CSV table of C-alpha atoms in Angstrom, one decimal:
chain,number,residue,atom,x,y,z
A,1044,MET,CA,52.2,-0.6,8.3
A,1045,LYS,CA,51.5,-3.4,10.7
A,1046,LYS,CA,52.8,-1.2,13.8
A,1047,LEU,CA,50.6,1.9,12.4
A,1048,LEU,CA,47.5,-0.6,12.7
A,1049,ILE,CA,48.6,-1.8,16.2
A,1050,MET,CA,49.8,2.1,17.0
A,1051,MET,CA,46.3,2.9,16.0
A,1052,LEU,CA,44.3,0.0,17.8
A,1053,LEU,CA,46.0,0.0,20.7
A,1054,ALA,CA,45.3,4.2,20.6
A,1055,VAL,CA,41.6,3.2,20.1
A,1056,MET,CA,41.8,0.9,23.3
A,1057,ALA,CA,42.9,2.9,26.0
A,1058,PHE,CA,40.7,5.9,25.5
A,1059,THR,CA,37.7,3.1,25.9
A,1060,THR,CA,39.1,2.5,28.7
A,1061,THR,CA,39.8,5.4,30.8
A,1062,GLY,CA,36.0,6.5,29.7
A,1063,THR,CA,34.2,3.4,31.0
A,1064,PHE,CA,36.6,4.9,34.2
A,1065,ALA,CA,34.9,8.7,33.9
A,1066,GLN,CA,32.2,8.1,36.3
A,1067,THR,CA,33.9,7.6,39.6
A,1068,LYS,CA,35.9,9.8,42.1
A,1069,LYS,CA,39.7,10.0,43.1
A,1070,ASP,CA,39.3,8.3,46.0
A,1071,GLY,CA,37.2,5.5,43.6
A,1072,THR,CA,34.0,5.4,44.8
A,1073,LYS,CA,30.7,5.9,42.7
A,1074,ASP,CA,30.7,9.7,41.5
A,1075,MET,CA,27.0,10.3,42.5
A,1076,ARG,CA,26.2,13.1,39.8
A,1077,TYR,CA,25.5,11.1,37.1
A,1078,LYS,CA,22.4,8.8,36.7
A,1079,ALA,CA,23.6,5.7,36.3
A,1080,ASN,CA,25.7,5.8,39.2
A,1081,LYS,CA,22.3,6.7,41.4
A,1082,GLN,CA,21.0,3.1,44.1
A,1083,VAL,CA,17.7,3.4,43.7
A,1084,LEU,CA,17.1,0.7,46.2
A,1085,LYS,CA,17.5,1.1,50.4
A,1086,LYS,CA,20.1,-0.6,52.7
A,1087,ASP,CA,18.3,-3.5,53.3
A,1088,GLY,CA,17.5,-4.6,49.8
A,1089,THR,CA,14.7,-3.5,48.9
A,1090,PRO,CA,13.0,-1.4,46.6
A,1091,ASP,CA,12.7,2.7,47.3
A,1092,MET,CA,9.2,3.4,45.8
A,1093,ARG,CA,9.9,7.2,46.1
A,1094,TYR,CA,11.8,6.4,42.8
A,1095,LYS,CA,9.9,6.5,40.0
A,1096,ALA,CA,11.4,2.9,38.7
A,1097,ASN,CA,10.4,1.2,41.0
A,1098,LYS,CA,6.9,2.7,40.7
A,1099,THR,CA,4.6,-0.2,39.5
A,1100,VAL,CA,1.5,1.1,37.3
A,1101,THR,CA,-1.6,-1.1,37.8
A,1102,LYS,CA,-4.1,1.1,36.2
A,1103,SER,CA,-5.0,-0.8,33.1
A,1104,THR,CA,-5.9,0.9,29.5
A,1105,ALA,CA,-8.9,-0.8,28.0
A,1106,LYS,CA,-12.3,-0.2,29.2
A,1107,THR,CA,-14.7,-2.4,30.5
A,1108,THR,CA,-18.5,-2.5,29.7
A,1109,VAL,CA,-21.7,-2.4,31.6
A,1110,VAL,CA,-24.1,-5.3,29.8
A,1111,LYS,CA,-27.7,-5.0,31.1
A,1112,LYS,CA,-29.8,-8.1,31.4
A,1113,THR,CA,-32.6,-7.8,29.7
A,1114,ALA,CA,-36.0,-9.9,30.3
A,1115,PRO,CA,-35.7,-12.4,28.3
A,1116,VAL,CA,-38.8,-12.7,25.6
A,1117,LYS,CA,-42.0,-14.6,26.4
A,1118,LYS,CA,-43.2,-16.7,22.7
A,1119,LYS,CA,-46.4,-17.2,21.7
């Protein structure tokens, strides 16, 4: 029973470790067809603003209200 359990554990470990290297080419470099491997940085390390992930949204969802000032009420 222990041998069977150990064999099953080794089989699971073998399948999980080979799955992590599936996104590389035969020469070991990253396969750029996969989204996880695409770099969104320029060569100098700064963010490339052509990609949506690097663009920051500065619009606020709150509406601004305009308050008109009225003349003060005169007391009699």
